[in-house]
Every structure is written in C-alpha cells, then in structure tokens.
C-alpha cells in the first residue's frame, strides 16, 4: 500500500529511474530490462480451456443464515480526499460463498489457516439433484445419488470435493427465496444427508463437500448432523456456491481460495473450477 505522497509522485507524466528506485519500484523496472546473455526461464504451463467462478458477489444484501451479524462496508478513504480508496469490512465469518473449517463444529478441529494447501486444489465431483429439488425442496444427497454418479462417471477420485448442484444458487438474489422459510419459521432448502456423508467418509477418500445453499445440512435440520459428522474429520465444507450446474459433473479441478486468517473458523472464499 503506497502512501499518498508516493501516489502523487507517480501521477507525474515523467518518472525518472531515480524516483522508481526511491519508491521501491526500481527492482521491478530493472528486472524488465534486457540483460546481456541471460536466458529466459523455462515456464511449464498447465493448460485448460475453461475457467468458471463459483463465487457469489458478497454485499450487504446477500442472504445470511438467520441470526448472523450483517455484512457491512464502510468507506474509510477516498481518491478525492486521501489519494487512494479503501473500506473497512465487518462480517460474520460464514457470509457469502464461504468455507466451514473443521473447528467450526469441532473443538479440536483445524483452523482455516491450518488447512493443507494440497487439500485446496482438488478434483471436483458434481452431483446434480435439481430434479429431486423441484419436487421437494427438502431433498438431500443420498448414497444412491452417489452410486448413480459413479455408475456413469466412475469411482470418485481420491481427495475430491463432492459438490451438490441443486439449482438453488439462482435464488441468491432474494433473501426470502433463498431461505424459503415457512409460516412456522422453518427453512426449506436441499443439502447433504448424513447417510451420504457416512458413505463418503467410510467408502471414499474426499477433501471436502460443497453446496449451493445456506447450509451443508438441509433447511429443516435441527441437529446439523452433516456438520457434526464431516467437520470433526478435519475435512472442510463450502456453502453458497454458484454456477455448479455449469461445470462438468466429472473432470474439473477446484481451486478453493480459503482465507488464511489466524484461528479462523472459515471465511468468505473465492472458488473457481477449471477443465
């Protein structure tokens, strides 16, 4: 972050090499200059044709789980007054597209900053239950759904993230539609069933799970059995994912940009898929 006087100097149409060095930019400028016989480094590239953002924009109107502290944005500095722009954000860790770290439901679980990075770049398995959800918004992913996926696409890869696509992400623009609360205060939206989590933990090797709804558990749950089953195993969960129907059921790689916050129980997360 540059101080205002630095920014003011950089606005000048003529910036000397001396000024670049003075403001710590000289090394970068010098590195860009051709240097005699130095050979270009060999770059090994990983190629892919598609990349898709699975992250909702997080703003003050994004639906939160009932009882959560509101998301607030307070502008702290402005270009006109201070020469640069910035805001102070105040939010509940589990806002927007976010991660549930193990410690969120497990006293001895890993904090979000302790998650191994190799568990954050993983194969994506997308189990689509949209048709079930159209008939019953309280539907859950079951072991039969997982077996049906495997009959078509093969065994779930080791260290995969198993993601529920239910079409619910299309409702994220409305708090009422996303929560889908009935007259008695019970929410109705899909999630994972505990039996599916038991199957994944005992029969397969996964890194985590994800949903396009407010919770890993379906809306009517009062026990949060899915949270209490998977998070204590030091696996993670992703909630409020977007665009899951637009990535292939098999063959994509998930990049999970979990926040590296000390002693965090999770946090807003940028999630992308490539294939």
PDB file of C-alpha atoms in Angstrom:
ATOM      1  CA  UNK A   1       0.000   0.000   0.000  1.00  0.00           C
ATOM      2  CA  UNK A   2       1.626   3.244  -1.145  1.00  0.00           C
ATOM      3  CA  UNK A   3       1.327   6.440   0.929  1.00  0.00           C
ATOM      4  CA  UNK A   4      -0.440   9.411  -0.716  1.00  0.00           C
ATOM      5  CA  UNK A   5       2.821  11.232  -1.474  1.00  0.00           C
ATOM      6  CA  UNK A   6       4.025   8.222  -3.427  1.00  0.00           C
ATOM      7  CA  UNK A   7       0.825   8.104  -5.417  1.00  0.00           C
ATOM      8  CA  UNK A   8       1.072  11.816  -6.137  1.00  0.00           C
ATOM      9  CA  UNK A   9       4.587  11.420  -7.486  1.00  0.00           C
ATOM     10  CA  UNK A  10       3.571   8.506  -9.648  1.00  0.00           C
ATOM     11  CA  UNK A  11       0.848  10.612 -11.295  1.00  0.00           C
ATOM     12  CA  UNK A  12       3.550  12.745 -12.880  1.00  0.00           C
ATOM     13  CA  UNK A  13       3.912  12.090 -16.645  1.00  0.00           C
ATOM     14  CA  UNK A  14       7.674  11.784 -16.224  1.00  0.00           C
ATOM     15  CA  UNK A  15       9.071   9.349 -13.657  1.00  0.00           C
ATOM     16  CA  UNK A  16      12.829   9.094 -13.522  1.00  0.00           C
ATOM     17  CA  UNK A  17      14.800   5.919 -12.838  1.00  0.00           C
ATOM     18  CA  UNK A  18      15.962   7.572  -9.600  1.00  0.00           C
ATOM     19  CA  UNK A  19      12.347   8.054  -8.486  1.00  0.00           C
ATOM     20  CA  UNK A  20      11.489   4.497  -9.360  1.00  0.00           C
ATOM     21  CA  UNK A  21      14.324   3.318  -7.143  1.00  0.00           C
ATOM     22  CA  UNK A  22      13.290   5.747  -4.420  1.00  0.00           C
ATOM     23  CA  UNK A  23       9.776   4.315  -4.299  1.00  0.00           C
ATOM     24  CA  UNK A  24      10.852   0.694  -4.370  1.00  0.00           C
ATOM     25  CA  UNK A  25       9.897   0.141  -7.997  1.00  0.00           C
ATOM     26  CA  UNK A  26      13.379   0.176  -9.392  1.00  0.00           C
ATOM     27  CA  UNK A  27      13.985  -3.512  -8.893  1.00  0.00           C
ATOM     28  CA  UNK A  28      10.875  -4.406 -10.866  1.00  0.00           C
ATOM     29  CA  UNK A  29      11.753  -1.931 -13.619  1.00  0.00           C
ATOM     30  CA  UNK A  30      15.317  -3.173 -13.802  1.00  0.00           C
ATOM     31  CA  UNK A  31      14.166  -6.779 -13.963  1.00  0.00           C
ATOM     32  CA  UNK A  32      12.141  -5.938 -17.056  1.00  0.00           C
ATOM     33  CA  UNK A  33      15.214  -4.659 -18.950  1.00  0.00           C
ATOM     34  CA  UNK A  34      17.169  -6.973 -21.256  1.00  0.00           C
ATOM     35  CA  UNK A  35      20.398  -8.143 -19.608  1.00  0.00           C
ATOM     36  CA  UNK A  36      23.124  -9.399 -21.902  1.00  0.00           C
ATOM     37  CA  UNK A  37      23.214 -13.144 -22.233  1.00  0.00           C
ATOM     38  CA  UNK A  38      20.640 -14.013 -19.552  1.00  0.00           C
ATOM     39  CA  UNK A  39      18.333 -16.681 -20.946  1.00  0.00           C
ATOM     40  CA  UNK A  40      14.602 -16.694 -20.455  1.00  0.00           C
ATOM     41  CA  UNK A  41      13.410 -19.118 -17.796  1.00  0.00           C
ATOM     42  CA  UNK A  42      11.584 -22.211 -18.920  1.00  0.00           C
ATOM     43  CA  UNK A  43       7.923 -21.981 -17.925  1.00  0.00           C
ATOM     44  CA  UNK A  44       5.904 -25.163 -17.510  1.00  0.00           C
ATOM     45  CA  UNK A  45       2.272 -24.411 -18.178  1.00  0.00           C
ATOM     46  CA  UNK A  46      -0.835 -26.238 -17.072  1.00  0.00           C
ATOM     47  CA  UNK A  47      -3.428 -25.814 -19.776  1.00  0.00           C
ATOM     48  CA  UNK A  48      -7.208 -25.738 -19.602  1.00  0.00           C
ATOM     49  CA  UNK A  49      -9.950 -24.487 -21.877  1.00  0.00           C
ATOM     50  CA  UNK A  50     -12.494 -23.286 -19.337  1.00  0.00           C
ATOM     51  CA  UNK A  51     -12.484 -21.457 -16.031  1.00  0.00           C
ATOM     52  CA  UNK A  52     -15.643 -20.631 -14.101  1.00  0.00           C
ATOM     53  CA  UNK A  53     -16.158 -18.602 -10.958  1.00  0.00           C
ATOM     54  CA  UNK A  54     -18.261 -20.490  -8.414  1.00  0.00           C
ATOM     55  CA  UNK A  55     -18.434 -17.485  -6.079  1.00  0.00           C
ATOM     56  CA  UNK A  56     -21.343 -15.130  -5.450  1.00  0.00           C
ATOM     57  CA  UNK A  57     -20.626 -11.413  -5.052  1.00  0.00           C
ATOM     58  CA  UNK A  58     -20.708 -10.674  -1.326  1.00  0.00           C
ATOM     59  CA  UNK A  59     -22.539  -7.462  -0.494  1.00  0.00           C
ATOM     60  CA  UNK A  60     -24.884  -6.089   2.122  1.00  0.00           C
ATOM     61  CA  UNK A  61     -27.920  -7.745   0.501  1.00  0.00           C
ATOM     62  CA  UNK A  62     -26.583 -11.304   0.228  1.00  0.00           C
ATOM     63  CA  UNK A  63     -28.731 -13.795   2.193  1.00  0.00           C
ATOM     64  CA  UNK A  64     -27.276 -14.882   5.532  1.00  0.00           C
ATOM     65  CA  UNK A  65     -28.218 -17.684   7.885  1.00  0.00           C
ATOM     66  CA  UNK A  66     -30.813 -16.334  10.351  1.00  0.00           C
ATOM     67  CA  UNK A  67     -29.192 -14.706  13.367  1.00  0.00           C
ATOM     68  CA  UNK A  68     -25.898 -13.893  11.650  1.00  0.00           C
ATOM     69  CA  UNK A  69     -24.407 -10.459  12.095  1.00  0.00           C
ATOM     70  CA  UNK A  70     -24.954  -8.303   8.984  1.00  0.00           C
ATOM     71  CA  UNK A  71     -22.265  -7.702   6.380  1.00  0.00           C
ATOM     72  CA  UNK A  72     -21.168  -4.044   6.483  1.00  0.00           C
ATOM     73  CA  UNK A  73     -18.994  -1.932   4.185  1.00  0.00           C
ATOM     74  CA  UNK A  74     -17.711   1.394   5.494  1.00  0.00           C
ATOM     75  CA  UNK A  75     -15.636   3.509   3.140  1.00  0.00           C
ATOM     76  CA  UNK A  76     -12.533   4.613   5.052  1.00  0.00           C
ATOM     77  CA  UNK A  77     -10.594   6.658   2.487  1.00  0.00           C
ATOM     78  CA  UNK A  78     -11.399   8.128  -0.918  1.00  0.00           C
ATOM     79  CA  UNK A  79      -9.468   9.101  -4.034  1.00  0.00           C
ATOM     80  CA  UNK A  80     -10.599  12.740  -3.818  1.00  0.00           C
ATOM     81  CA  UNK A  81      -9.736  13.246  -0.158  1.00  0.00           C
ATOM     82  CA  UNK A  82      -6.884  10.831   0.502  1.00  0.00           C
ATOM     83  CA  UNK A  83      -5.468   9.896  -2.874  1.00  0.00           C
ATOM     84  CA  UNK A  84      -6.475   6.233  -2.614  1.00  0.00           C
ATOM     85  CA  UNK A  85      -9.562   4.137  -1.959  1.00  0.00           C
ATOM     86  CA  UNK A  86     -10.313   1.605   0.774  1.00  0.00           C
ATOM     87  CA  UNK A  87     -13.064   0.325   3.022  1.00  0.00           C
ATOM     88  CA  UNK A  88     -13.490  -1.337   6.402  1.00  0.00           C
ATOM     89  CA  UNK A  89     -15.402  -4.603   6.202  1.00  0.00           C
ATOM     90  CA  UNK A  90     -17.302  -6.061   9.146  1.00  0.00           C
ATOM     91  CA  UNK A  91     -18.799  -9.501   8.711  1.00  0.00           C
ATOM     92  CA  UNK A  92     -19.639 -12.861  10.234  1.00  0.00           C
ATOM     93  CA  UNK A  93     -17.063 -15.402   9.035  1.00  0.00           C
ATOM     94  CA  UNK A  94     -19.760 -17.515   7.405  1.00  0.00           C
ATOM     95  CA  UNK A  95     -21.054 -14.929   4.937  1.00  0.00           C
ATOM     96  CA  UNK A  96     -21.483 -15.262   1.187  1.00  0.00           C
ATOM     97  CA  UNK A  97     -19.685 -18.054  -0.619  1.00  0.00           C
ATOM     98  CA  UNK A  98     -17.585 -19.295   2.262  1.00  0.00           C
ATOM     99  CA  UNK A  99     -15.744 -22.154   3.893  1.00  0.00           C
ATOM    100  CA  UNK A 100     -16.635 -24.010   7.054  1.00  0.00           C
ATOM    101  CA  UNK A 101     -13.282 -25.001   8.542  1.00  0.00           C
ATOM    102  CA  UNK A 102     -13.235 -28.106  10.763  1.00  0.00           C
ATOM    103  CA  UNK A 103     -13.069 -26.092  14.003  1.00  0.00           C
ATOM    104  CA  UNK A 104     -16.438 -24.509  13.182  1.00  0.00           C
ATOM    105  CA  UNK A 105     -18.155 -27.638  14.592  1.00  0.00           C
ATOM    106  CA  UNK A 106     -15.204 -29.487  16.150  1.00  0.00           C
ATOM    107  CA  UNK A 107     -13.407 -28.090  19.226  1.00  0.00           C
ATOM    108  CA  UNK A 108     -10.184 -29.869  18.254  1.00  0.00           C
ATOM    109  CA  UNK A 109     -10.550 -29.341  14.521  1.00  0.00           C
ATOM    110  CA  UNK A 110      -8.175 -27.427  12.266  1.00  0.00           C
ATOM    111  CA  UNK A 111      -8.476 -23.670  11.994  1.00  0.00           C
ATOM    112  CA  UNK A 112      -8.879 -22.339   8.477  1.00  0.00           C
ATOM    113  CA  UNK A 113      -5.241 -21.191   8.333  1.00  0.00           C
ATOM    114  CA  UNK A 114      -4.070 -24.713   9.194  1.00  0.00           C
ATOM    115  CA  UNK A 115      -5.678 -26.476   6.232  1.00  0.00           C
ATOM    116  CA  UNK A 116      -3.071 -28.153   3.995  1.00  0.00           C
ATOM    117  CA  UNK A 117      -2.865 -26.370   0.644  1.00  0.00           C
ATOM    118  CA  UNK A 118      -2.836 -29.698  -1.203  1.00  0.00           C
ATOM    119  CA  UNK A 119      -6.412 -30.175   0.015  1.00  0.00           C
ATOM    120  CA  UNK A 120      -7.498 -26.900  -1.604  1.00  0.00           C
ATOM    121  CA  UNK A 121      -6.731 -27.805  -5.236  1.00  0.00           C
ATOM    122  CA  UNK A 122      -8.754 -30.945  -5.833  1.00  0.00           C
ATOM    123  CA  UNK A 123     -10.887 -32.866  -8.337  1.00  0.00           C
ATOM    124  CA  UNK A 124     -14.492 -31.686  -8.477  1.00  0.00           C
ATOM    125  CA  UNK A 125     -17.378 -34.155  -8.385  1.00  0.00           C
ATOM    126  CA  UNK A 126     -20.753 -32.527  -9.097  1.00  0.00           C
ATOM    127  CA  UNK A 127     -23.853 -34.476  -8.072  1.00  0.00           C
ATOM    128  CA  UNK A 128     -26.908 -32.819  -9.577  1.00  0.00           C
ATOM    129  CA  UNK A 129     -30.176 -33.296  -7.674  1.00  0.00           C
ATOM    130  CA  UNK A 130     -32.076 -30.464  -9.365  1.00  0.00           C
ATOM    131  CA  UNK A 131     -34.961 -32.688 -10.465  1.00  0.00           C
ATOM    132  CA  UNK A 132     -35.488 -34.020  -6.933  1.00  0.00           C
ATOM    133  CA  UNK A 133     -35.399 -30.478  -5.537  1.00  0.00           C
ATOM    134  CA  UNK A 134     -38.091 -29.306  -7.976  1.00  0.00           C
ATOM    135  CA  UNK A 135     -40.381 -31.894  -6.445  1.00  0.00           C
ATOM    136  CA  UNK A 136     -39.250 -31.427  -2.849  1.00  0.00           C
ATOM    137  CA  UNK A 137     -37.047 -28.515  -1.682  1.00  0.00           C
ATOM    138  CA  UNK A 138     -36.069 -30.530   1.421  1.00  0.00           C
ATOM    139  CA  UNK A 139     -34.316 -33.180  -0.685  1.00  0.00           C
ATOM    140  CA  UNK A 140     -30.850 -34.397   0.310  1.00  0.00           C
ATOM    141  CA  UNK A 141     -27.944 -36.077  -1.440  1.00  0.00           C
ATOM    142  CA  UNK A 142     -28.145 -39.789  -0.652  1.00  0.00           C
ATOM    143  CA  UNK A 143     -25.792 -42.776  -1.088  1.00  0.00           C
ATOM    144  CA  UNK A 144     -27.976 -43.791  -4.063  1.00  0.00           C
ATOM    145  CA  UNK A 145     -27.258 -40.429  -5.724  1.00  0.00           C
ATOM    146  CA  UNK A 146     -23.534 -41.033  -5.239  1.00  0.00           C
ATOM    147  CA  UNK A 147     -23.723 -44.583  -6.615  1.00  0.00           C
ATOM    148  CA  UNK A 148     -25.697 -43.355  -9.618  1.00  0.00           C
ATOM    149  CA  UNK A 149     -22.996 -40.774 -10.309  1.00  0.00           C
ATOM    150  CA  UNK A 150     -20.305 -43.442 -10.084  1.00  0.00           C
ATOM    151  CA  UNK A 151     -22.131 -45.798 -12.446  1.00  0.00           C
ATOM    152  CA  UNK A 152     -21.994 -43.059 -15.063  1.00  0.00           C
ATOM    153  CA  UNK A 153     -18.642 -41.386 -14.407  1.00  0.00           C
ATOM    154  CA  UNK A 154     -16.569 -43.897 -12.456  1.00  0.00           C
ATOM    155  CA  UNK A 155     -15.358 -44.054  -8.885  1.00  0.00           C
ATOM    156  CA  UNK A 156     -14.993 -40.728  -7.060  1.00  0.00           C
ATOM    157  CA  UNK A 157     -11.315 -39.693  -7.316  1.00  0.00           C
ATOM    158  CA  UNK A 158      -9.226 -39.608  -4.171  1.00  0.00           C
ATOM    159  CA  UNK A 159      -9.117 -36.186  -2.436  1.00  0.00           C
ATOM    160  CA  UNK A 160     -12.094 -34.933  -4.435  1.00  0.00           C
ATOM    161  CA  UNK A 161     -14.561 -32.263  -3.398  1.00  0.00           C
ATOM    162  CA  UNK A 162     -18.096 -33.628  -3.698  1.00  0.00           C
ATOM    163  CA  UNK A 163     -20.458 -30.807  -4.642  1.00  0.00           C
ATOM    164  CA  UNK A 164     -24.246 -30.718  -4.582  1.00  0.00           C
ATOM    165  CA  UNK A 165     -25.817 -28.875  -7.519  1.00  0.00           C
ATOM    166  CA  UNK A 166     -29.481 -28.231  -6.824  1.00  0.00           C
ATOM    167  CA  UNK A 167     -30.297 -25.097  -8.807  1.00  0.00           C
ATOM    168  CA  UNK A 168     -30.719 -23.206  -5.542  1.00  0.00           C
ATOM    169  CA  UNK A 169     -27.994 -20.690  -6.385  1.00  0.00           C
ATOM    170  CA  UNK A 170     -30.395 -18.964  -8.783  1.00  0.00           C
ATOM    171  CA  UNK A 171     -32.348 -17.801  -5.722  1.00  0.00           C
ATOM    172  CA  UNK A 172     -29.430 -15.956  -4.117  1.00  0.00           C
ATOM    173  CA  UNK A 173     -30.740 -12.563  -5.213  1.00  0.00           C
ATOM    174  CA  UNK A 174     -33.612 -12.809  -2.740  1.00  0.00           C
ATOM    175  CA  UNK A 175     -33.303 -13.437   0.998  1.00  0.00           C
ATOM    176  CA  UNK A 176     -36.864 -14.763   1.102  1.00  0.00           C
ATOM    177  CA  UNK A 177     -36.436 -17.170  -1.801  1.00  0.00           C
ATOM    178  CA  UNK A 178     -33.015 -18.378  -0.667  1.00  0.00           C
ATOM    179  CA  UNK A 179     -34.081 -19.111   2.904  1.00  0.00           C
ATOM    180  CA  UNK A 180     -37.541 -20.343   1.798  1.00  0.00           C
ATOM    181  CA  UNK A 181     -38.962 -20.059   5.303  1.00  0.00           C
ATOM    182  CA  UNK A 182     -42.476 -21.304   6.020  1.00  0.00           C
ATOM    183  CA  UNK A 183     -45.051 -19.775   8.334  1.00  0.00           C
ATOM    184  CA  UNK A 184     -43.648 -21.555  11.367  1.00  0.00           C
ATOM    185  CA  UNK A 185     -40.113 -20.272  10.787  1.00  0.00           C
ATOM    186  CA  UNK A 186     -38.671 -23.486   9.305  1.00  0.00           C
ATOM    187  CA  UNK A 187     -36.405 -23.089   6.279  1.00  0.00           C
ATOM    188  CA  UNK A 188     -36.751 -25.408   3.294  1.00  0.00           C
ATOM    189  CA  UNK A 189     -33.774 -25.988   1.001  1.00  0.00           C
ATOM    190  CA  UNK A 190     -31.665 -29.005  -0.008  1.00  0.00           C
ATOM    191  CA  UNK A 191     -28.391 -30.269   1.421  1.00  0.00           C
ATOM    192  CA  UNK A 192     -26.418 -33.437   2.066  1.00  0.00           C
ATOM    193  CA  UNK A 193     -27.933 -36.306   4.015  1.00  0.00           C
ATOM    194  CA  UNK A 194     -25.940 -37.808   6.879  1.00  0.00           C
ATOM    195  CA  UNK A 195     -26.042 -41.238   5.228  1.00  0.00           C
ATOM    196  CA  UNK A 196     -24.276 -39.811   2.172  1.00  0.00           C
ATOM    197  CA  UNK A 197     -21.558 -38.319   4.388  1.00  0.00           C
ATOM    198  CA  UNK A 198     -21.142 -41.625   6.228  1.00  0.00           C
ATOM    199  CA  UNK A 199     -20.667 -43.355   2.861  1.00  0.00           C
ATOM    200  CA  UNK A 200     -18.125 -40.787   1.637  1.00  0.00           C
ATOM    201  CA  UNK A 201     -16.125 -40.977   4.877  1.00  0.00           C
ATOM    202  CA  UNK A 202     -16.043 -44.760   5.120  1.00  0.00           C
ATOM    203  CA  UNK A 203     -16.010 -45.843   1.463  1.00  0.00           C
ATOM    204  CA  UNK A 204     -14.213 -42.997  -0.311  1.00  0.00           C
ATOM    205  CA  UNK A 205     -11.375 -40.532   0.322  1.00  0.00           C
ATOM    206  CA  UNK A 206     -12.509 -36.926  -0.054  1.00  0.00           C
ATOM    207  CA  UNK A 207     -11.165 -33.495   0.897  1.00  0.00           C
ATOM    208  CA  UNK A 208     -14.495 -31.803   1.466  1.00  0.00           C
ATOM    209  CA  UNK A 209     -18.025 -31.136   0.298  1.00  0.00           C
ATOM    210  CA  UNK A 210     -19.896 -28.129  -1.043  1.00  0.00           C
ATOM    211  CA  UNK A 211     -23.458 -26.925  -1.586  1.00  0.00           C
ATOM    212  CA  UNK A 212     -25.236 -24.096  -3.404  1.00  0.00           C
ATOM    213  CA  UNK A 213     -27.415 -23.386  -0.357  1.00  0.00           C
ATOM    214  CA  UNK A 214     -27.064 -21.731   3.047  1.00  0.00           C
ATOM    215  CA  UNK A 215     -26.004 -24.919   4.838  1.00  0.00           C
ATOM    216  CA  UNK A 216     -24.363 -28.302   4.346  1.00  0.00           C
ATOM    217  CA  UNK A 217     -27.423 -29.687   6.143  1.00  0.00           C
ATOM    218  CA  UNK A 218     -30.800 -29.225   4.514  1.00  0.00           C
ATOM    219  CA  UNK A 219     -33.046 -26.401   5.689  1.00  0.00           C
ATOM    220  CA  UNK A 220     -35.298 -28.228   8.185  1.00  0.00           C
ATOM    221  CA  UNK A 221     -32.356 -29.733  10.082  1.00  0.00           C
ATOM    222  CA  UNK A 222     -32.229 -29.002  13.795  1.00  0.00           C
ATOM    223  CA  UNK A 223     -29.326 -31.339  14.614  1.00  0.00           C
ATOM    224  CA  UNK A 224     -26.762 -30.218  11.962  1.00  0.00           C
ATOM    225  CA  UNK A 225     -25.779 -33.865  11.692  1.00  0.00           C
ATOM    226  CA  UNK A 226     -23.807 -33.319   8.462  1.00  0.00           C
ATOM    227  CA  UNK A 227     -21.709 -30.562  10.030  1.00  0.00           C
ATOM    228  CA  UNK A 228     -21.082 -32.634  13.148  1.00  0.00           C
ATOM    229  CA  UNK A 229     -20.143 -35.675  11.076  1.00  0.00           C
ATOM    230  CA  UNK A 230     -17.781 -34.306   8.439  1.00  0.00           C
ATOM    231  CA  UNK A 231     -16.046 -31.328  10.073  1.00  0.00           C
ATOM    232  CA  UNK A 232     -14.588 -33.270  13.032  1.00  0.00           C
ATOM    233  CA  UNK A 233     -12.709 -35.416  10.474  1.00  0.00           C
ATOM    234  CA  UNK A 234     -10.711 -32.287   9.510  1.00  0.00           C
ATOM    235  CA  UNK A 235     -12.436 -32.010   6.157  1.00  0.00           C
ATOM    236  CA  UNK A 236     -13.967 -28.745   5.020  1.00  0.00           C
ATOM    237  CA  UNK A 237     -17.344 -27.624   3.703  1.00  0.00           C
ATOM    238  CA  UNK A 238     -18.256 -24.893   1.220  1.00  0.00           C
ATOM    239  CA  UNK A 239     -21.626 -23.137   1.350  1.00  0.00           C
ATOM    240  CA  UNK A 240     -23.407 -20.748  -1.036  1.00  0.00           C
ATOM    241  CA  UNK A 241     -21.539 -21.880  -4.140  1.00  0.00           C
ATOM    242  CA  UNK A 242     -22.625 -20.507  -7.529  1.00  0.00           C
ATOM    243  CA  UNK A 243     -22.866 -21.897 -11.077  1.00  0.00           C
ATOM    244  CA  UNK A 244     -22.426 -25.550 -10.154  1.00  0.00           C
ATOM    245  CA  UNK A 245     -24.731 -26.636 -12.981  1.00  0.00           C
ATOM    246  CA  UNK A 246     -22.357 -25.014 -15.486  1.00  0.00           C
ATOM    247  CA  UNK A 247     -19.306 -27.164 -14.754  1.00  0.00           C
ATOM    248  CA  UNK A 248     -18.933 -30.779 -15.873  1.00  0.00           C
ATOM    249  CA  UNK A 249     -20.061 -33.480 -13.423  1.00  0.00           C
ATOM    250  CA  UNK A 250     -16.593 -35.037 -13.719  1.00  0.00           C
ATOM    251  CA  UNK A 251     -13.193 -33.853 -14.889  1.00  0.00           C
ATOM    252  CA  UNK A 252     -12.953 -30.337 -13.461  1.00  0.00           C
ATOM    253  CA  UNK A 253     -10.398 -29.177 -10.898  1.00  0.00           C
ATOM    254  CA  UNK A 254     -11.496 -26.997  -7.999  1.00  0.00           C
ATOM    255  CA  UNK A 255      -9.382 -24.122  -6.663  1.00  0.00           C
ATOM    256  CA  UNK A 256     -10.522 -23.182  -3.149  1.00  0.00           C
ATOM    257  CA  UNK A 257      -9.174 -19.788  -2.088  1.00  0.00           C
ATOM    258  CA  UNK A 258      -9.733 -20.221   1.634  1.00  0.00           C
ATOM    259  CA  UNK A 259      -8.740 -17.199   3.750  1.00  0.00           C
ATOM    260  CA  UNK A 260      -5.547 -17.619   5.768  1.00  0.00           C
ATOM    261  CA  UNK A 261      -6.841 -15.998   8.945  1.00  0.00           C
ATOM    262  CA  UNK A 262      -5.342 -16.933  12.301  1.00  0.00           C
ATOM    263  CA  UNK A 263      -7.691 -19.045  14.428  1.00  0.00           C
ATOM    264  CA  UNK A 264     -10.467 -18.643  11.853  1.00  0.00           C
ATOM    265  CA  UNK A 265     -13.499 -20.917  11.713  1.00  0.00           C
ATOM    266  CA  UNK A 266     -13.803 -20.244   7.990  1.00  0.00           C
ATOM    267  CA  UNK A 267     -14.464 -17.173   5.919  1.00  0.00           C
ATOM    268  CA  UNK A 268     -15.548 -15.799   2.555  1.00  0.00           C
ATOM    269  CA  UNK A 269     -13.817 -17.885  -0.115  1.00  0.00           C
ATOM    270  CA  UNK A 270     -13.133 -17.423  -3.831  1.00  0.00           C
ATOM    271  CA  UNK A 271     -13.824 -20.741  -5.515  1.00  0.00           C
ATOM    272  CA  UNK A 272     -13.035 -21.489  -9.170  1.00  0.00           C
ATOM    273  CA  UNK A 273     -13.271 -24.535 -11.409  1.00  0.00           C
ATOM    274  CA  UNK A 274     -11.097 -25.255 -14.448  1.00  0.00           C
ATOM    275  CA  UNK A 275     -11.397 -28.011 -17.027  1.00  0.00           C
TER     276      UNK A 275
END
